[in-house]
Amino acid sequence: MATSESAQSPAPRLTVLSGPSGVGKSTVVARLRQDHPGVWLSVSVTTRGPRPGETDGVEYFFTDDAGFDKLIAEGSLLEWAEFAGNRYGTPRAPVEERLAAGVPTLLEIDLQGARQVRETMPEARLVFLAPPSWEELVRRLVGRGTESDDVIERRLAAARVELAAEKEFDVTLVNHSVEGVCEELLALMADH
Ligand code: ADP
Ligand code: 5GP
């Protein structure tokens, strides 16, 4: 007897959330972390310093260049990229363990990282978070008040490139409201 795919419970797909700096990715992820503990969020490693309120092991694992080099050399990163002068990477083992255990898993990473995941895990679903407009993106990035003017300039330059890559993604969500995006993401993750 033929078994249809839907008769079995499929393993959850990896979901990747990406989008330009300042669009609201970490705000969405923080809301999911708070309100939806059933979703597992990968914690990245970065060489950038913590922003006020960030805790090592919660938003990121903070490390230095030598520590990051070691992770690359060991093959411990699923993907990594340099973004606006710092390096960021996804620890491989926790993601593989969660997916094997059937836990819905979300990565919040930049465009270069999303492209690497597309290559190495083609079954992943890539979600692009878009701003309501360019003006609103600039307002959010400047309004966050966490970066110097030159870092904001670098991030806006990267954002121009990232916005042009939207068509490479499976789905686009527009961040009009954090609650709305969380609901849409949860619905996507429930739908294998
Ligand atoms: P990213 O992680 O994509 O760089 P952040 O999550 O840090 O962006 O958000 C950038 C700024 O935009 C923050 O000040 C945040 O409070 C604000 N923000 C995020 N989502 C929204 C939204 N839906 N409406 C208005 N402001 C938002
Ligand atoms: P921020 O410094 O604002 O926290 O993050 C800067 C950029 O790095 C964002 O676009 C964020 O999505 C991305 N980023 C965070 N973690 C990772 C990661 O593990 N890998 C990659 N490739 N990008 C990441």
PDB file of C-alpha atoms and ligand atoms in Angstrom:
ATOM      1  CA  MET A   1       0.000   0.000   0.000  1.00  0.00           C
ATOM      2  CA  ALA A   2       1.323   3.388  -0.942  1.00  0.00           C
ATOM      3  CA  THR A   3       1.740   5.751   1.952  1.00  0.00           C
ATOM      4  CA  SER A   4       1.159   9.388   1.224  1.00  0.00           C
ATOM      5  CA  GLU A   5       3.674  11.842   2.581  1.00  0.00           C
ATOM      6  CA  SER A   6       1.051  13.413   4.780  1.00  0.00           C
ATOM      7  CA  ALA A   7       0.369  10.097   6.517  1.00  0.00           C
ATOM      8  CA  GLN A   8       3.720  10.449   8.238  1.00  0.00           C
ATOM      9  CA  SER A   9       4.735  13.329  10.394  1.00  0.00           C
ATOM     10  CA  PRO A  10       7.441  15.108   8.390  1.00  0.00           C
ATOM     11  CA  ALA A  11      10.556  16.359  10.126  1.00  0.00           C
ATOM     12  CA  PRO A  12      10.270  20.112  10.672  1.00  0.00           C
ATOM     13  CA  ARG A  13      12.085  22.174   8.130  1.00  0.00           C
ATOM     14  CA  LEU A  14      14.737  24.603   9.082  1.00  0.00           C
ATOM     15  CA  THR A  15      13.455  28.186   8.749  1.00  0.00           C
ATOM     16  CA  VAL A  16      15.870  31.014   7.983  1.00  0.00           C
ATOM     17  CA  LEU A  17      14.877  34.630   8.698  1.00  0.00           C
ATOM     18  CA  SER A  18      16.916  37.253   6.912  1.00  0.00           C
ATOM     19  CA  GLY A  19      16.556  40.867   5.826  1.00  0.00           C
ATOM     20  CA  PRO A  20      18.313  44.226   5.964  1.00  0.00           C
ATOM     21  CA  SER A  21      19.852  45.575   9.134  1.00  0.00           C
ATOM     22  CA  GLY A  22      17.278  47.605  11.080  1.00  0.00           C
ATOM     23  CA  VAL A  23      14.198  45.928   9.580  1.00  0.00           C
ATOM     24  CA  GLY A  24      13.312  44.367  12.947  1.00  0.00           C
ATOM     25  CA  LYS A  25      14.719  40.822  12.845  1.00  0.00           C
ATOM     26  CA  SER A  26      16.029  40.766  16.406  1.00  0.00           C
ATOM     27  CA  THR A  27      12.847  42.400  17.711  1.00  0.00           C
ATOM     28  CA  VAL A  28      10.792  39.638  16.080  1.00  0.00           C
ATOM     29  CA  VAL A  29      13.149  36.955  17.410  1.00  0.00           C
ATOM     30  CA  ALA A  30      13.046  38.433  20.940  1.00  0.00           C
ATOM     31  CA  ARG A  31       9.221  38.389  20.832  1.00  0.00           C
ATOM     32  CA  LEU A  32       9.205  34.747  19.700  1.00  0.00           C
ATOM     33  CA  ARG A  33      11.687  33.843  22.431  1.00  0.00           C
ATOM     34  CA  GLN A  34       9.437  35.462  25.024  1.00  0.00           C
ATOM     35  CA  ASP A  35       6.019  34.309  23.819  1.00  0.00           C
ATOM     36  CA  HIS A  36       6.672  31.055  21.951  1.00  0.00           C
ATOM     37  CA  PRO A  37       9.248  28.913  23.760  1.00  0.00           C
ATOM     38  CA  GLY A  38       8.257  25.904  21.592  1.00  0.00           C
ATOM     39  CA  VAL A  39      10.248  27.425  18.722  1.00  0.00           C
ATOM     40  CA  TRP A  40      13.983  26.871  19.064  1.00  0.00           C
ATOM     41  CA  LEU A  41      16.107  29.850  18.058  1.00  0.00           C
ATOM     42  CA  SER A  42      19.718  29.318  17.186  1.00  0.00           C
ATOM     43  CA  VAL A  43      22.157  31.507  19.141  1.00  0.00           C
ATOM     44  CA  SER A  44      24.921  32.770  16.847  1.00  0.00           C
ATOM     45  CA  VAL A  45      28.546  33.449  17.660  1.00  0.00           C
ATOM     46  CA  THR A  46      29.847  36.933  16.882  1.00  0.00           C
ATOM     47  CA  THR A  47      33.014  38.985  17.140  1.00  0.00           C
ATOM     48  CA  ARG A  48      31.040  42.208  17.686  1.00  0.00           C
ATOM     49  CA  GLY A  49      30.765  43.555  21.219  1.00  0.00           C
ATOM     50  CA  PRO A  50      27.520  43.265  23.182  1.00  0.00           C
ATOM     51  CA  ARG A  51      24.994  46.104  22.935  1.00  0.00           C
ATOM     52  CA  PRO A  52      23.517  47.387  26.186  1.00  0.00           C
ATOM     53  CA  GLY A  53      21.103  44.757  27.493  1.00  0.00           C
ATOM     54  CA  GLU A  54      22.615  41.871  25.517  1.00  0.00           C
ATOM     55  CA  THR A  55      23.761  38.846  27.531  1.00  0.00           C
ATOM     56  CA  ASP A  56      26.378  36.289  26.475  1.00  0.00           C
ATOM     57  CA  GLY A  57      24.608  33.064  25.525  1.00  0.00           C
ATOM     58  CA  VAL A  58      21.177  34.713  25.077  1.00  0.00           C
ATOM     59  CA  GLU A  59      21.262  37.008  22.030  1.00  0.00           C
ATOM     60  CA  TYR A  60      24.748  35.864  20.971  1.00  0.00           C
ATOM     61  CA  PHE A  61      27.837  34.062  22.150  1.00  0.00           C
ATOM     62  CA  PHE A  62      30.432  36.835  22.106  1.00  0.00           C
ATOM     63  CA  THR A  63      33.967  35.883  21.153  1.00  0.00           C
ATOM     64  CA  ASP A  64      37.168  37.393  19.761  1.00  0.00           C
ATOM     65  CA  ASP A  65      38.838  36.868  16.382  1.00  0.00           C
ATOM     66  CA  ALA A  66      41.001  33.996  17.625  1.00  0.00           C
ATOM     67  CA  GLY A  67      37.976  32.214  19.100  1.00  0.00           C
ATOM     68  CA  PHE A  68      36.073  32.636  15.830  1.00  0.00           C
ATOM     69  CA  ASP A  69      39.034  31.373  13.766  1.00  0.00           C
ATOM     70  CA  LYS A  70      39.109  28.254  15.938  1.00  0.00           C
ATOM     71  CA  LEU A  71      35.397  27.543  15.348  1.00  0.00           C
ATOM     72  CA  ILE A  72      35.908  27.840  11.581  1.00  0.00           C
ATOM     73  CA  ALA A  73      38.983  25.578  11.667  1.00  0.00           C
ATOM     74  CA  GLU A  74      37.087  22.916  13.664  1.00  0.00           C
ATOM     75  CA  GLY A  75      34.201  22.960  11.185  1.00  0.00           C
ATOM     76  CA  SER A  76      31.846  23.838  14.041  1.00  0.00           C
ATOM     77  CA  LEU A  77      29.903  26.477  12.098  1.00  0.00           C
ATOM     78  CA  LEU A  78      26.995  25.615   9.809  1.00  0.00           C
ATOM     79  CA  GLU A  79      27.605  28.916   8.002  1.00  0.00           C
ATOM     80  CA  TRP A  80      29.348  32.176   8.764  1.00  0.00           C
ATOM     81  CA  ALA A  81      29.791  35.601   7.226  1.00  0.00           C
ATOM     82  CA  GLU A  82      31.452  38.930   7.746  1.00  0.00           C
ATOM     83  CA  PHE A  83      28.923  41.713   8.159  1.00  0.00           C
ATOM     84  CA  ALA A  84      29.727  45.425   8.577  1.00  0.00           C
ATOM     85  CA  GLY A  85      33.175  44.717  10.009  1.00  0.00           C
ATOM     86  CA  ASN A  86      32.347  41.805  12.321  1.00  0.00           C
ATOM     87  CA  ARG A  87      31.984  38.055  11.864  1.00  0.00           C
ATOM     88  CA  TYR A  88      28.869  36.058  12.700  1.00  0.00           C
ATOM     89  CA  GLY A  89      28.258  32.310  12.545  1.00  0.00           C
ATOM     90  CA  THR A  90      25.760  29.574  13.409  1.00  0.00           C
ATOM     91  CA  PRO A  91      26.987  26.757  15.673  1.00  0.00           C
ATOM     92  CA  ARG A  92      26.285  23.576  13.716  1.00  0.00           C
ATOM     93  CA  ALA A  93      25.693  20.908  16.383  1.00  0.00           C
ATOM     94  CA  PRO A  94      22.718  22.483  18.223  1.00  0.00           C
ATOM     95  CA  VAL A  95      20.835  23.057  14.945  1.00  0.00           C
ATOM     96  CA  GLU A  96      21.403  19.479  13.765  1.00  0.00           C
ATOM     97  CA  GLU A  97      20.352  18.116  17.177  1.00  0.00           C
ATOM     98  CA  ARG A  98      17.102  20.124  17.263  1.00  0.00           C
ATOM     99  CA  LEU A  99      16.135  19.188  13.719  1.00  0.00           C
ATOM    100  CA  ALA A 100      16.839  15.502  14.444  1.00  0.00           C
ATOM    101  CA  ALA A 101      14.660  15.770  17.571  1.00  0.00           C
ATOM    102  CA  GLY A 102      11.787  17.236  15.539  1.00  0.00           C
ATOM    103  CA  VAL A 103      11.892  20.719  17.065  1.00  0.00           C
ATOM    104  CA  PRO A 104      10.939  23.677  14.800  1.00  0.00           C
ATOM    105  CA  THR A 105      14.175  25.594  14.357  1.00  0.00           C
ATOM    106  CA  LEU A 106      14.768  29.190  13.316  1.00  0.00           C
ATOM    107  CA  LEU A 107      17.993  30.932  12.271  1.00  0.00           C
ATOM    108  CA  GLU A 108      18.199  34.732  12.071  1.00  0.00           C
ATOM    109  CA  ILE A 109      21.162  35.402   9.792  1.00  0.00           C
ATOM    110  CA  ASP A 110      22.329  37.751   7.058  1.00  0.00           C
ATOM    111  CA  LEU A 111      21.955  37.294   3.310  1.00  0.00           C
ATOM    112  CA  GLN A 112      25.357  35.659   2.778  1.00  0.00           C
ATOM    113  CA  GLY A 113      24.531  33.117   5.497  1.00  0.00           C
ATOM    114  CA  ALA A 114      21.096  32.452   3.986  1.00  0.00           C
ATOM    115  CA  ARG A 115      22.759  31.704   0.652  1.00  0.00           C
ATOM    116  CA  GLN A 116      25.123  29.219   2.304  1.00  0.00           C
ATOM    117  CA  VAL A 117      22.197  27.444   3.980  1.00  0.00           C
ATOM    118  CA  ARG A 118      20.391  27.331   0.626  1.00  0.00           C
ATOM    119  CA  GLU A 119      23.403  25.419  -0.751  1.00  0.00           C
ATOM    120  CA  THR A 120      24.025  23.051   2.149  1.00  0.00           C
ATOM    121  CA  MET A 121      20.414  22.476   3.309  1.00  0.00           C
ATOM    122  CA  PRO A 122      18.199  22.952   0.233  1.00  0.00           C
ATOM    123  CA  GLU A 123      15.104  21.848   2.170  1.00  0.00           C
ATOM    124  CA  ALA A 124      15.347  24.939   4.412  1.00  0.00           C
ATOM    125  CA  ARG A 125      12.677  27.607   3.973  1.00  0.00           C
ATOM    126  CA  LEU A 126      14.122  31.075   3.446  1.00  0.00           C
ATOM    127  CA  VAL A 127      12.018  33.968   4.721  1.00  0.00           C
ATOM    128  CA  PHE A 128      12.821  37.578   3.825  1.00  0.00           C
ATOM    129  CA  LEU A 129      11.746  40.266   6.288  1.00  0.00           C
ATOM    130  CA  ALA A 130      11.120  43.491   4.361  1.00  0.00           C
ATOM    131  CA  PRO A 131      10.532  47.027   5.684  1.00  0.00           C
ATOM    132  CA  PRO A 132       7.310  48.865   4.806  1.00  0.00           C
ATOM    133  CA  SER A 133       9.519  51.383   2.904  1.00  0.00           C
ATOM    134  CA  TRP A 134      13.153  52.520   2.565  1.00  0.00           C
ATOM    135  CA  GLU A 135      12.388  55.641   4.637  1.00  0.00           C
ATOM    136  CA  GLU A 136      10.996  53.504   7.456  1.00  0.00           C
ATOM    137  CA  LEU A 137      14.097  51.271   7.354  1.00  0.00           C
ATOM    138  CA  VAL A 138      16.386  54.309   7.744  1.00  0.00           C
ATOM    139  CA  ARG A 139      14.160  55.601  10.561  1.00  0.00           C
ATOM    140  CA  ARG A 140      14.371  52.281  12.432  1.00  0.00           C
ATOM    141  CA  LEU A 141      18.123  51.882  11.995  1.00  0.00           C
ATOM    142  CA  VAL A 142      18.898  55.448  13.078  1.00  0.00           C
ATOM    143  CA  GLY A 143      16.189  55.364  15.772  1.00  0.00           C
ATOM    144  CA  ARG A 144      17.670  52.260  17.423  1.00  0.00           C
ATOM    145  CA  GLY A 145      20.528  54.522  18.468  1.00  0.00           C
ATOM    146  CA  THR A 146      23.035  51.706  18.968  1.00  0.00           C
ATOM    147  CA  GLU A 147      25.505  52.486  16.164  1.00  0.00           C
ATOM    148  CA  SER A 148      27.820  55.319  15.274  1.00  0.00           C
ATOM    149  CA  ASP A 149      27.180  57.289  12.055  1.00  0.00           C
ATOM    150  CA  ASP A 150      29.820  55.397  10.079  1.00  0.00           C
ATOM    151  CA  VAL A 151      28.462  52.011  11.170  1.00  0.00           C
ATOM    152  CA  ILE A 152      24.942  53.156  10.197  1.00  0.00           C
ATOM    153  CA  GLU A 153      26.313  54.131   6.765  1.00  0.00           C
ATOM    154  CA  ARG A 154      27.882  50.682   6.329  1.00  0.00           C
ATOM    155  CA  ARG A 155      24.678  48.976   7.381  1.00  0.00           C
ATOM    156  CA  LEU A 156      22.588  51.107   4.995  1.00  0.00           C
ATOM    157  CA  ALA A 157      24.973  50.264   2.159  1.00  0.00           C
ATOM    158  CA  ALA A 158      24.571  46.561   3.005  1.00  0.00           C
ATOM    159  CA  ALA A 159      20.787  47.048   3.231  1.00  0.00           C
ATOM    160  CA  ARG A 160      20.635  48.317  -0.360  1.00  0.00           C
ATOM    161  CA  VAL A 161      22.309  45.113  -1.529  1.00  0.00           C
ATOM    162  CA  GLU A 162      20.157  42.935   0.736  1.00  0.00           C
ATOM    163  CA  LEU A 163      16.877  44.477  -0.449  1.00  0.00           C
ATOM    164  CA  ALA A 164      17.772  43.568  -4.026  1.00  0.00           C
ATOM    165  CA  ALA A 165      18.075  39.898  -3.002  1.00  0.00           C
ATOM    166  CA  GLU A 166      14.470  39.506  -1.887  1.00  0.00           C
ATOM    167  CA  LYS A 167      13.605  37.434  -4.974  1.00  0.00           C
ATOM    168  CA  GLU A 168      16.043  34.697  -3.885  1.00  0.00           C
ATOM    169  CA  PHE A 169      13.814  33.916  -0.897  1.00  0.00           C
ATOM    170  CA  ASP A 170      10.850  31.548  -0.691  1.00  0.00           C
ATOM    171  CA  VAL A 171       8.596  33.967   1.198  1.00  0.00           C
ATOM    172  CA  THR A 172       8.547  37.697   1.979  1.00  0.00           C
ATOM    173  CA  LEU A 173       6.972  39.071   5.157  1.00  0.00           C
ATOM    174  CA  VAL A 174       6.621  42.851   5.534  1.00  0.00           C
ATOM    175  CA  ASN A 175       7.334  44.044   9.074  1.00  0.00           C
ATOM    176  CA  HIS A 176       4.359  46.350   9.608  1.00  0.00           C
ATOM    177  CA  SER A 177       3.889  44.979  13.135  1.00  0.00           C
ATOM    178  CA  VAL A 178       6.005  42.647  15.251  1.00  0.00           C
ATOM    179  CA  GLU A 179       2.943  40.644  16.364  1.00  0.00           C
ATOM    180  CA  GLY A 180       1.821  40.214  12.751  1.00  0.00           C
ATOM    181  CA  VAL A 181       5.209  38.928  11.616  1.00  0.00           C
ATOM    182  CA  CYS A 182       5.409  36.508  14.575  1.00  0.00           C
ATOM    183  CA  GLU A 183       1.994  35.074  13.704  1.00  0.00           C
ATOM    184  CA  GLU A 184       2.915  34.696  10.037  1.00  0.00           C
ATOM    185  CA  LEU A 185       6.232  33.045  10.898  1.00  0.00           C
ATOM    186  CA  LEU A 186       4.594  30.615  13.315  1.00  0.00           C
ATOM    187  CA  ALA A 187       2.031  29.703  10.665  1.00  0.00           C
ATOM    188  CA  LEU A 188       4.818  29.065   8.144  1.00  0.00           C
ATOM    189  CA  MET A 189       6.745  26.916  10.606  1.00  0.00           C
ATOM    190  CA  ALA A 190       3.654  24.860  11.399  1.00  0.00           C
ATOM    191  CA  ASP A 191       3.151  24.234   7.692  1.00  0.00           C
ATOM    192  CA  HIS A 192       5.915  21.908   6.555  1.00  0.00           C
TER     193      HIS A 192
HETATM  194  P1  ADP B   1      17.477  44.150  13.001  1.00  0.00           P
HETATM  195  O1  ADP B   1      17.665  43.053  14.008  1.00  0.00           O
HETATM  196  O2  ADP B   1      16.784  43.684  11.760  1.00  0.00           O
HETATM  197  O3  ADP B   1      18.747  44.878  12.695  1.00  0.00           O
HETATM  198  P2  ADP B   1      16.004  45.497  15.161  1.00  0.00           P
HETATM  199  O4  ADP B   1      15.162  44.363  15.642  1.00  0.00           O
HETATM  200  O5  ADP B   1      17.161  45.916  15.996  1.00  0.00           O
HETATM  201  O6  ADP B   1      16.490  45.237  13.635  1.00  0.00           O
HETATM  202  O7  ADP B   1      15.022  46.739  14.916  1.00  0.00           O
HETATM  203  C1  ADP B   1      15.504  48.037  14.529  1.00  0.00           C
HETATM  204  C2  ADP B   1      14.620  49.103  15.195  1.00  0.00           C
HETATM  205  O8  ADP B   1      13.299  49.031  14.630  1.00  0.00           O
HETATM  206  C3  ADP B   1      14.462  48.902  16.695  1.00  0.00           C
HETATM  207  O9  ADP B   1      14.524  50.174  17.324  1.00  0.00           O
HETATM  208  C4  ADP B   1      13.078  48.286  16.838  1.00  0.00           C
HETATM  209  O10 ADP B   1      12.470  48.618  18.063  1.00  0.00           O
HETATM  210  C5  ADP B   1      12.328  48.904  15.663  1.00  0.00           C
HETATM  211  N1  ADP B   1      11.240  48.044  15.126  1.00  0.00           N
HETATM  212  C6  ADP B   1      11.269  46.710  14.899  1.00  0.00           C
HETATM  213  N2  ADP B   1      10.088  46.271  14.388  1.00  0.00           N
HETATM  214  C7  ADP B   1       9.293  47.360  14.287  1.00  0.00           C
HETATM  215  C8  ADP B   1       7.932  47.575  13.820  1.00  0.00           C
HETATM  216  N3  ADP B   1       7.168  46.580  13.348  1.00  0.00           N
HETATM  217  N4  ADP B   1       7.456  48.832  13.863  1.00  0.00           N
HETATM  218  C9  ADP B   1       8.226  49.853  14.318  1.00  0.00           C
HETATM  219  N5  ADP B   1       9.497  49.731  14.787  1.00  0.00           N
HETATM  220  C10 ADP B   1      10.035  48.498  14.757  1.00  0.00           C
HETATM  221  P1  5GP B   2      23.549  42.642  14.543  1.00  0.00           P
HETATM  222  O1  5GP B   2      24.968  43.107  14.730  1.00  0.00           O
HETATM  223  O2  5GP B   2      22.617  43.788  14.172  1.00  0.00           O
HETATM  224  O3  5GP B   2      23.024  41.836  15.708  1.00  0.00           O
HETATM  225  O4  5GP B   2      23.535  41.648  13.294  1.00  0.00           O
HETATM  226  C1  5GP B   2      24.062  42.060  12.069  1.00  0.00           C
HETATM  227  C2  5GP B   2      23.690  41.073  10.988  1.00  0.00           C
HETATM  228  O5  5GP B   2      24.275  39.808  11.252  1.00  0.00           O
HETATM  229  C3  5GP B   2      22.183  40.812  10.874  1.00  0.00           C
HETATM  230  O6  5GP B   2      21.838  40.860   9.487  1.00  0.00           O
HETATM  231  C4  5GP B   2      22.011  39.420  11.424  1.00  0.00           C
HETATM  232  O7  5GP B   2      20.926  38.738  10.802  1.00  0.00           O
HETATM  233  C5  5GP B   2      23.315  38.807  11.003  1.00  0.00           C
HETATM  234  N1  5GP B   2      23.646  37.602  11.760  1.00  0.00           N
HETATM  235  C6  5GP B   2      23.423  37.318  13.059  1.00  0.00           C
HETATM  236  N2  5GP B   2      23.852  36.099  13.362  1.00  0.00           N
HETATM  237  C7  5GP B   2      24.342  35.564  12.211  1.00  0.00           C
HETATM  238  C8  5GP B   2      24.931  34.299  11.878  1.00  0.00           C
HETATM  239  O8  5GP B   2      25.068  33.396  12.690  1.00  0.00           O
HETATM  240  N3  5GP B   2      25.320  34.137  10.603  1.00  0.00           N
HETATM  241  C9  5GP B   2      25.183  35.103   9.653  1.00  0.00           C
HETATM  242  N4  5GP B   2      25.579  34.818   8.414  1.00  0.00           N
HETATM  243  N5  5GP B   2      24.645  36.294   9.923  1.00  0.00           N
HETATM  244  C10 5GP B   2      24.230  36.521  11.202  1.00  0.00           C
END
